[in-house]
Each structure stands twice: as structure tokens, then as C-alpha cells.
């Protein structure tokens, strides 16, 4: 099984893959997966949240024997049963399964692993993740005799499920941390196929690379960077005397339109769609608001474990700083203005579709 390697070439003709392996991606599709590696196995899906419900339902509808692992007092227990799935405690589910898919929050995983999963692992079993945090930062240390793999759909769980139901795919990542059986990659790929990811393409990576790029992207761009940029722009306009509603439209509401253009056609697709004035202004001024030195520091904190240690300690202390940050975010003026405007206009709660 070799997948289909993708090589990227710069405008100048230099083969980037020769200089950096991270650009030499192997992508797997439906024809690369062999369902026999999972057909006769039982998969325990621990958790029934955003990713858990999508994995469990997609796998089950692909013909895989699935048992959902939940606490006995979990409100999701009845929901999973109503969805037609078998439910057991995490320990019982792990005992029944040869593939244990750990889809609980990162902060919960180590305790559940120690109490319920590790005692029920047998040589040849597979420990499956959708994010590498706890393996990469040594919060979970699997025994030598089991495979440790990752299939990480690059989408929220409800879209993983919706795409599957629409006979479409969700791109995903595949990584093998430990190959005790010699067939860990094949098993992970069969799992990805049953999940629907091979319909779109599954890119091979490592736990190291997935964890560090994911954390950096969340902090510097996708979640932290974007929200701080939006708030700073909003505050700049409001402090200068402009109407908060106008500031909201310019700095937050229109962001979706720009991101959609970038998603569909990259940066140039976006630049080709906006006015020349917007393009020139963005190209000449945009760099002034981005601090690359600060980004390097954020990445360094991810790489050397500073962020992981901070987050682990924060949870051990019952999240005091986390709570303060969330309260400050909730009380920001942009939240009050946005709530008011969203009520005034016919914007639906799903994808911006108009309300009936």
C-alpha cells in the first residue's frame, strides 16, 4: 500500500519536496483501503460528543461492530441508544473491543485510559485517537504490544456525519505512533474508510506533526489569532467614534465572506474577487498587524511543552484563568452588538441561511 504521493513545485520550478519532507504528502483514497482489517473487529468509541457520535454512527452504518463507551450517568447514554447503538461503560466497551477509539476531551483521556482502557488492552489491540496531544506529551503511555494510530477528520463532527450521509467525504489525517502488529497502518486506513474520510482523501502525517501544527494553528490563527484580530479592529473603529454596528459588520460579519473565498480558491481566489482598492490596501497594510516574532514564540511554547504543561496545570487547578478569560470574552461589547444584530436580521443559526 503506497497511497498516492503529491509533490508540490514552486513557481520557480524548485521541487519543494526535495527540500522538506512535510511537502511530500502521501494521500490515501477508497481504493487504498482494505475493509478486511476492520470487518471482523469490534470498535469501542469512547465518548459521544461532536466527534464520537459521528465516528460511532458512520462506522456502524459501514457495517462495523460498534460499542459506545460512556459513564453510566452520562446524558449521552440514552441518546446513543436511541441512535441504535450498543452502549457500555468505558471499561466494558474496551474489554469487548480490539480497537479502542478514544474520542473524549484531551483533559479527560488520561484518567479514563488509566482506569478503564489500559487494564483491558491485549497484545495486538489498537488504540486509536483523533488528536495526538496525550500521546505526544506523554500523558498516555501505551504498552509495547498494541498498535497506536490516529485518524483525525479535519472537520467538526456534525459535518463528518453530514458528509457521510450525503455520500461525500471529509478529509482526514492518518498517523501511526506504534506498529506492534505490522499492520497498524492498514487497520487505521480501514477505519478511515468506514468513517468516510477516504472518499475525500487521507493525508499521512505523524503524531508529532499533527499535535504541534494543530495547537499552533488554533492559537495563532484559527481561534486565538482571528478572534483577537476581529476584536482589535472592532475596538479601533469604536474608539475612533464609529458606530459599533458598522464596526461589527466590517470586522466580523464580512469575515465569513472572505474566508469562504479563500477556502474555495486560496489567497489569489480571494484577491481576484475583491476590489483592486481592497487588494492593494490589504497587500500593503496587512503585514503591519501580524507579529511573526510572537508567532515564533507561540510555536516554541508548543514545541517545548510549555503550553501543554500550562494547560495540564490549569485543569488540575480547576481552570481559574480559563474561567476568567471566558467571562471577559462573553462580556466584550462585540458580543452584545453581535447578538443584537443577529436578532434584527434574517440570519439562520446554521451556515448563515435565512430564517423562515
mmCIF file of N, CA and C in Angstrom, residues 73-155:
data_model
loop_
_atom_site.group_PDB
_atom_site.id
_atom_site.type_symbol
_atom_site.label_atom_id
_atom_site.label_comp_id
_atom_site.label_asym_id
_atom_site.label_seq_id
_atom_site.Cartn_x
_atom_site.Cartn_y
_atom_site.Cartn_z
ATOM 1 N N UNK A 73 -23.763 7.542 34.233
ATOM 2 C CA UNK A 73 -24.607 8.714 34.473
ATOM 3 C C UNK A 73 -24.560 9.709 33.311
ATOM 4 N N UNK A 74 -23.969 9.317 32.194
ATOM 5 C CA UNK A 74 -23.856 10.221 31.048
ATOM 6 C C UNK A 74 -25.219 10.456 30.407
ATOM 7 N N UNK A 75 -25.520 11.721 30.114
ATOM 8 C CA UNK A 75 -26.776 12.049 29.434
ATOM 9 C C UNK A 75 -26.770 11.558 27.989
ATOM 10 N N UNK A 76 -25.587 11.237 27.475
ATOM 11 C CA UNK A 76 -25.484 10.753 26.096
ATOM 12 C C UNK A 76 -25.830 9.274 25.965
ATOM 13 N N UNK A 77 -25.910 8.570 27.102
ATOM 14 C CA UNK A 77 -26.178 7.131 27.054
ATOM 15 C C UNK A 77 -27.495 6.850 26.321
ATOM 16 N N UNK A 78 -28.560 7.524 26.761
ATOM 17 C CA UNK A 78 -29.872 7.318 26.136
ATOM 18 C C UNK A 78 -29.870 7.794 24.686
ATOM 19 N N UNK A 79 -29.145 8.866 24.410
ATOM 20 C CA UNK A 79 -29.081 9.394 23.044
ATOM 21 C C UNK A 79 -28.453 8.376 22.105
ATOM 22 N N UNK A 80 -27.342 7.784 22.531
ATOM 23 C CA UNK A 80 -26.668 6.786 21.693
ATOM 24 C C UNK A 80 -27.551 5.569 21.467
ATOM 25 N N UNK A 81 -28.263 5.156 22.517
ATOM 26 C CA UNK A 81 -29.170 4.013 22.356
ATOM 27 C C UNK A 81 -30.305 4.342 21.402
ATOM 28 N N UNK A 82 -30.823 5.566 21.493
ATOM 29 C CA UNK A 82 -31.883 5.986 20.573
ATOM 30 C C UNK A 82 -31.383 6.008 19.131
ATOM 31 N N UNK A 83 -30.082 6.244 18.974
ATOM 32 C CA UNK A 83 -29.479 6.227 17.635
ATOM 33 C C UNK A 83 -29.196 4.809 17.158
ATOM 34 N N UNK A 84 -29.601 3.819 17.953
ATOM 35 C CA UNK A 84 -29.464 2.433 17.537
ATOM 36 C C UNK A 84 -28.142 1.787 17.855
ATOM 37 N N UNK A 85 -27.374 2.379 18.775
ATOM 38 C CA UNK A 85 -26.044 1.873 19.089
ATOM 39 C C UNK A 85 -26.024 1.145 20.428
ATOM 40 N N UNK A 86 -25.129 0.186 20.525
ATOM 41 C CA UNK A 86 -24.918 -0.523 21.774
ATOM 42 C C UNK A 86 -24.052 0.340 22.679
ATOM 43 N N UNK A 87 -24.376 0.419 23.961
ATOM 44 C CA UNK A 87 -23.662 1.292 24.901
ATOM 45 C C UNK A 87 -23.223 0.480 26.114
ATOM 46 N N UNK A 88 -22.022 0.773 26.608
ATOM 47 C CA UNK A 88 -21.491 0.126 27.809
ATOM 48 C C UNK A 88 -20.608 1.125 28.532
ATOM 49 N N UNK A 89 -20.175 0.782 29.719
ATOM 50 C CA UNK A 89 -19.213 1.644 30.410
ATOM 51 C C UNK A 89 -17.898 1.621 29.637
ATOM 52 N N UNK A 90 -17.031 2.609 29.814
ATOM 53 C CA UNK A 90 -15.756 2.606 29.100
ATOM 54 C C UNK A 90 -14.955 1.321 29.316
ATOM 55 N N UNK A 91 -14.930 0.813 30.537
ATOM 56 C CA UNK A 91 -14.173 -0.414 30.811
ATOM 57 C C UNK A 91 -14.780 -1.601 30.076
ATOM 58 N N UNK A 92 -16.102 -1.741 30.132
ATOM 59 C CA UNK A 92 -16.757 -2.848 29.447
ATOM 60 C C UNK A 92 -16.594 -2.741 27.937
ATOM 61 N N UNK A 93 -16.693 -1.534 27.423
ATOM 62 C CA UNK A 93 -16.529 -1.333 25.979
ATOM 63 C C UNK A 93 -15.114 -1.706 25.541
ATOM 64 N N UNK A 94 -14.126 -1.262 26.308
ATOM 65 C CA UNK A 94 -12.735 -1.567 25.975
ATOM 66 C C UNK A 94 -12.469 -3.064 26.051
ATOM 67 N N UNK A 95 -13.108 -3.727 26.998
ATOM 68 C CA UNK A 95 -12.910 -5.167 27.148
ATOM 69 C C UNK A 95 -13.483 -5.928 25.948
ATOM 70 N N UNK A 96 -14.595 -5.426 25.410
ATOM 71 C CA UNK A 96 -15.236 -6.094 24.272
ATOM 72 C C UNK A 96 -14.498 -5.865 22.961
ATOM 73 N N UNK A 97 -13.725 -4.790 22.883
ATOM 74 C CA UNK A 97 -13.200 -4.329 21.602
ATOM 75 C C UNK A 97 -11.741 -4.693 21.386
ATOM 76 N N UNK A 98 -11.382 -4.801 20.117
ATOM 77 C CA UNK A 98 -9.979 -4.938 19.738
ATOM 78 C C UNK A 98 -9.417 -3.619 19.223
ATOM 79 N N UNK A 99 -10.317 -2.680 18.923
ATOM 80 C CA UNK A 99 -9.921 -1.320 18.524
ATOM 81 C C UNK A 99 -10.640 -0.356 19.463
ATOM 82 N N UNK A 100 -9.877 0.432 20.208
ATOM 83 C CA UNK A 100 -10.456 1.391 21.150
ATOM 84 C C UNK A 100 -10.182 2.791 20.626
ATOM 85 N N UNK A 101 -11.238 3.483 20.229
ATOM 86 C CA UNK A 101 -11.125 4.823 19.678
ATOM 87 C C UNK A 101 -11.415 5.842 20.776
ATOM 88 N N UNK A 102 -10.399 6.585 21.183
ATOM 89 C CA UNK A 102 -10.505 7.490 22.323
ATOM 90 C C UNK A 102 -10.888 8.878 21.813
ATOM 91 N N UNK A 103 -12.170 9.221 21.962
ATOM 92 C CA UNK A 103 -12.691 10.475 21.432
ATOM 93 C C UNK A 103 -13.248 11.362 22.536
ATOM 94 N N UNK A 104 -12.698 11.228 23.720
ATOM 95 C CA UNK A 104 -13.043 12.071 24.862
ATOM 96 C C UNK A 104 -12.230 13.369 24.812
ATOM 97 N N UNK A 105 -12.618 14.391 25.581
ATOM 98 C CA UNK A 105 -11.797 15.604 25.653
ATOM 99 C C UNK A 105 -10.367 15.273 26.094
ATOM 100 N N UNK A 106 -9.400 16.020 25.581
ATOM 101 C CA UNK A 106 -7.992 15.768 25.919
ATOM 102 C C UNK A 106 -7.769 15.698 27.420
ATOM 103 N N UNK A 107 -8.455 16.571 28.160
ATOM 104 C CA UNK A 107 -8.217 16.653 29.601
ATOM 105 C C UNK A 107 -8.764 15.456 30.362
ATOM 106 N N UNK A 108 -9.693 14.735 29.770
ATOM 107 C CA UNK A 108 -10.329 13.584 30.425
ATOM 108 C C UNK A 108 -9.630 12.278 30.065
ATOM 109 N N UNK A 109 -8.999 12.249 28.919
ATOM 110 C CA UNK A 109 -8.459 10.998 28.385
ATOM 111 C C UNK A 109 -7.498 10.262 29.321
ATOM 112 N N UNK A 110 -6.511 10.920 29.933
ATOM 113 C CA UNK A 110 -5.551 10.159 30.746
ATOM 114 C C UNK A 110 -6.195 9.364 31.876
ATOM 115 N N UNK A 111 -7.139 9.963 32.584
ATOM 116 C CA UNK A 111 -7.776 9.265 33.702
ATOM 117 C C UNK A 111 -8.603 8.086 33.213
ATOM 118 N N UNK A 112 -9.372 8.282 32.131
ATOM 119 C CA UNK A 112 -10.191 7.201 31.597
ATOM 120 C C UNK A 112 -9.297 6.086 31.054
ATOM 121 N N UNK A 113 -8.203 6.466 30.419
ATOM 122 C CA UNK A 113 -7.280 5.450 29.910
ATOM 123 C C UNK A 113 -6.736 4.601 31.058
ATOM 124 N N UNK A 114 -6.277 5.259 32.114
ATOM 125 C CA UNK A 114 -5.677 4.539 33.237
ATOM 126 C C UNK A 114 -6.694 3.638 33.936
ATOM 127 N N UNK A 115 -7.913 4.145 34.107
ATOM 128 C CA UNK A 115 -8.916 3.406 34.875
ATOM 129 C C UNK A 115 -9.633 2.335 34.058
ATOM 130 N N UNK A 116 -9.932 2.645 32.794
ATOM 131 C CA UNK A 116 -10.832 1.775 32.040
ATOM 132 C C UNK A 116 -10.208 1.087 30.839
ATOM 133 N N UNK A 117 -9.243 1.729 30.200
ATOM 134 C CA UNK A 117 -8.730 1.191 28.942
ATOM 135 C C UNK A 117 -7.514 0.306 29.146
ATOM 136 N N UNK A 118 -6.499 0.840 29.812
ATOM 137 C CA UNK A 118 -5.238 0.106 29.949
ATOM 138 C C UNK A 118 -5.423 -1.293 30.541
ATOM 139 N N UNK A 119 -6.247 -1.469 31.591
ATOM 140 C CA UNK A 119 -6.406 -2.823 32.147
ATOM 141 C C UNK A 119 -7.049 -3.805 31.173
ATOM 142 N N UNK A 120 -7.691 -3.293 30.112
ATOM 143 C CA UNK A 120 -8.416 -4.163 29.191
ATOM 144 C C UNK A 120 -7.753 -4.283 27.820
ATOM 145 N N UNK A 121 -6.565 -3.731 27.674
ATOM 146 C CA UNK A 121 -5.838 -3.872 26.416
ATOM 147 C C UNK A 121 -5.123 -5.217 26.381
ATOM 148 N N UNK A 122 -5.161 -5.836 25.210
ATOM 149 C CA UNK A 122 -4.445 -7.079 24.989
ATOM 150 C C UNK A 122 -3.459 -6.900 23.848
ATOM 151 N N UNK A 123 -2.388 -7.674 23.820
ATOM 152 C CA UNK A 123 -1.433 -7.577 22.700
ATOM 153 C C UNK A 123 -2.158 -7.737 21.372
ATOM 154 N N UNK A 124 -1.822 -6.867 20.442
ATOM 155 C CA UNK A 124 -2.460 -6.890 19.129
ATOM 156 C C UNK A 124 -3.632 -5.955 18.993
ATOM 157 N N UNK A 125 -4.120 -5.399 20.109
ATOM 158 C CA UNK A 125 -5.207 -4.425 20.044
ATOM 159 C C UNK A 125 -4.705 -3.119 19.428
ATOM 160 N N UNK A 126 -5.676 -2.277 19.052
ATOM 161 C CA UNK A 126 -5.356 -0.959 18.501
ATOM 162 C C UNK A 126 -5.925 0.125 19.398
ATOM 163 N N UNK A 127 -5.084 1.087 19.750
ATOM 164 C CA UNK A 127 -5.502 2.283 20.479
ATOM 165 C C UNK A 127 -5.538 3.413 19.463
ATOM 166 N N UNK A 128 -6.733 3.932 19.230
ATOM 167 C CA UNK A 128 -6.971 4.873 18.142
ATOM 168 C C UNK A 128 -7.338 6.250 18.707
ATOM 169 N N UNK A 129 -6.747 7.311 18.135
ATOM 170 C CA UNK A 129 -7.003 8.684 18.572
ATOM 171 C C UNK A 129 -7.425 9.548 17.390
ATOM 172 N N UNK A 130 -7.986 10.722 17.695
ATOM 173 C CA UNK A 130 -8.284 11.716 16.668
ATOM 174 C C UNK A 130 -7.447 12.973 16.859
ATOM 175 N N UNK A 131 -6.603 12.992 17.880
ATOM 176 C CA UNK A 131 -5.686 14.105 18.137
ATOM 177 C C UNK A 131 -4.531 13.542 18.962
ATOM 178 N N UNK A 132 -3.324 14.046 18.727
ATOM 179 C CA UNK A 132 -2.159 13.413 19.325
ATOM 180 C C UNK A 132 -1.684 13.964 20.643
ATOM 181 N N UNK A 133 -2.417 14.893 21.263
ATOM 182 C CA UNK A 133 -1.935 15.624 22.434
ATOM 183 C C UNK A 133 -1.404 14.702 23.530
ATOM 184 N N UNK A 134 -2.214 13.764 23.971
ATOM 185 C CA UNK A 134 -1.836 12.966 25.143
ATOM 186 C C UNK A 134 -0.731 11.960 24.863
ATOM 187 N N UNK A 135 -0.641 11.487 23.648
ATOM 188 C CA UNK A 135 0.473 10.606 23.279
ATOM 189 C C UNK A 135 1.753 11.429 23.138
ATOM 190 N N UNK A 136 1.661 12.538 22.427
ATOM 191 C CA UNK A 136 2.847 13.349 22.152
ATOM 192 C C UNK A 136 3.454 13.923 23.427
ATOM 193 N N UNK A 137 2.612 14.315 24.372
ATOM 194 C CA UNK A 137 3.107 14.917 25.614
ATOM 195 C C UNK A 137 3.149 13.922 26.781
ATOM 196 N N UNK A 138 3.129 12.635 26.455
ATOM 197 C CA UNK A 138 3.359 11.562 27.432
ATOM 198 C C UNK A 138 2.341 11.533 28.565
ATOM 199 N N UNK A 139 1.122 11.969 28.317
ATOM 200 C CA UNK A 139 0.073 11.849 29.327
ATOM 201 C C UNK A 139 -0.550 10.460 29.291
ATOM 202 N N UNK A 140 -0.440 9.810 28.127
ATOM 203 C CA UNK A 140 -0.855 8.424 27.966
ATOM 204 C C UNK A 140 0.340 7.661 27.413
ATOM 205 N N UNK A 141 0.711 6.565 28.091
ATOM 206 C CA UNK A 141 1.865 5.766 27.669
ATOM 207 C C UNK A 141 1.409 4.335 27.422
ATOM 208 N N UNK A 142 1.112 4.006 26.175
ATOM 209 C CA UNK A 142 0.570 2.680 25.853
ATOM 210 C C UNK A 142 1.618 1.588 26.044
ATOM 211 N N UNK A 143 1.163 0.371 26.318
ATOM 212 C CA UNK A 143 2.094 -0.752 26.399
ATOM 213 C C UNK A 143 2.683 -1.071 25.032
ATOM 214 N N UNK A 144 3.778 -1.781 25.032
ATOM 215 C CA UNK A 144 4.517 -2.031 23.785
ATOM 216 C C UNK A 144 3.767 -2.926 22.812
ATOM 217 N N UNK A 145 2.843 -3.762 23.291
ATOM 218 C CA UNK A 145 2.242 -4.767 22.424
ATOM 219 C C UNK A 145 1.047 -4.333 21.620
ATOM 220 N N UNK A 146 0.645 -3.057 21.700
ATOM 221 C CA UNK A 146 -0.551 -2.609 20.980
ATOM 222 C C UNK A 146 -0.182 -1.604 19.903
ATOM 223 N N UNK A 147 -1.002 -1.553 18.864
ATOM 224 C CA UNK A 147 -0.852 -0.521 17.836
ATOM 225 C C UNK A 147 -1.422 0.789 18.370
ATOM 226 N N UNK A 148 -0.781 1.895 18.016
ATOM 227 C CA UNK A 148 -1.284 3.220 18.395
ATOM 228 C C UNK A 148 -1.373 4.051 17.119
ATOM 229 N N UNK A 149 -2.586 4.441 16.754
ATOM 230 C CA UNK A 149 -2.819 5.112 15.478
ATOM 231 C C UNK A 149 -3.698 6.340 15.671
ATOM 232 N N UNK A 150 -3.773 7.123 14.621
ATOM 233 C CA UNK A 150 -4.636 8.302 14.626
ATOM 234 C C UNK A 150 -5.351 8.421 13.294
ATOM 235 N N UNK A 151 -6.662 8.615 13.358
ATOM 236 C CA UNK A 151 -7.442 9.067 12.214
ATOM 237 C C UNK A 151 -8.156 10.331 12.672
ATOM 238 N N UNK A 152 -7.777 11.447 12.095
ATOM 239 C CA UNK A 152 -8.288 12.748 12.538
ATOM 240 C C UNK A 152 -9.009 13.446 11.392
ATOM 241 N N UNK A 153 -10.349 13.376 11.359
ATOM 242 C CA UNK A 153 -11.086 14.143 10.343
ATOM 243 C C UNK A 153 -10.828 15.636 10.542
ATOM 244 N N UNK A 154 -10.575 16.341 9.474
ATOM 245 C CA UNK A 154 -10.310 17.779 9.576
ATOM 246 C C UNK A 154 -11.616 18.556 9.416
ATOM 247 N N UNK A 155 -12.509 18.319 10.364
ATOM 248 C CA UNK A 155 -13.820 18.958 10.327
ATOM 249 C C UNK A 155 -14.525 18.688 11.640
#
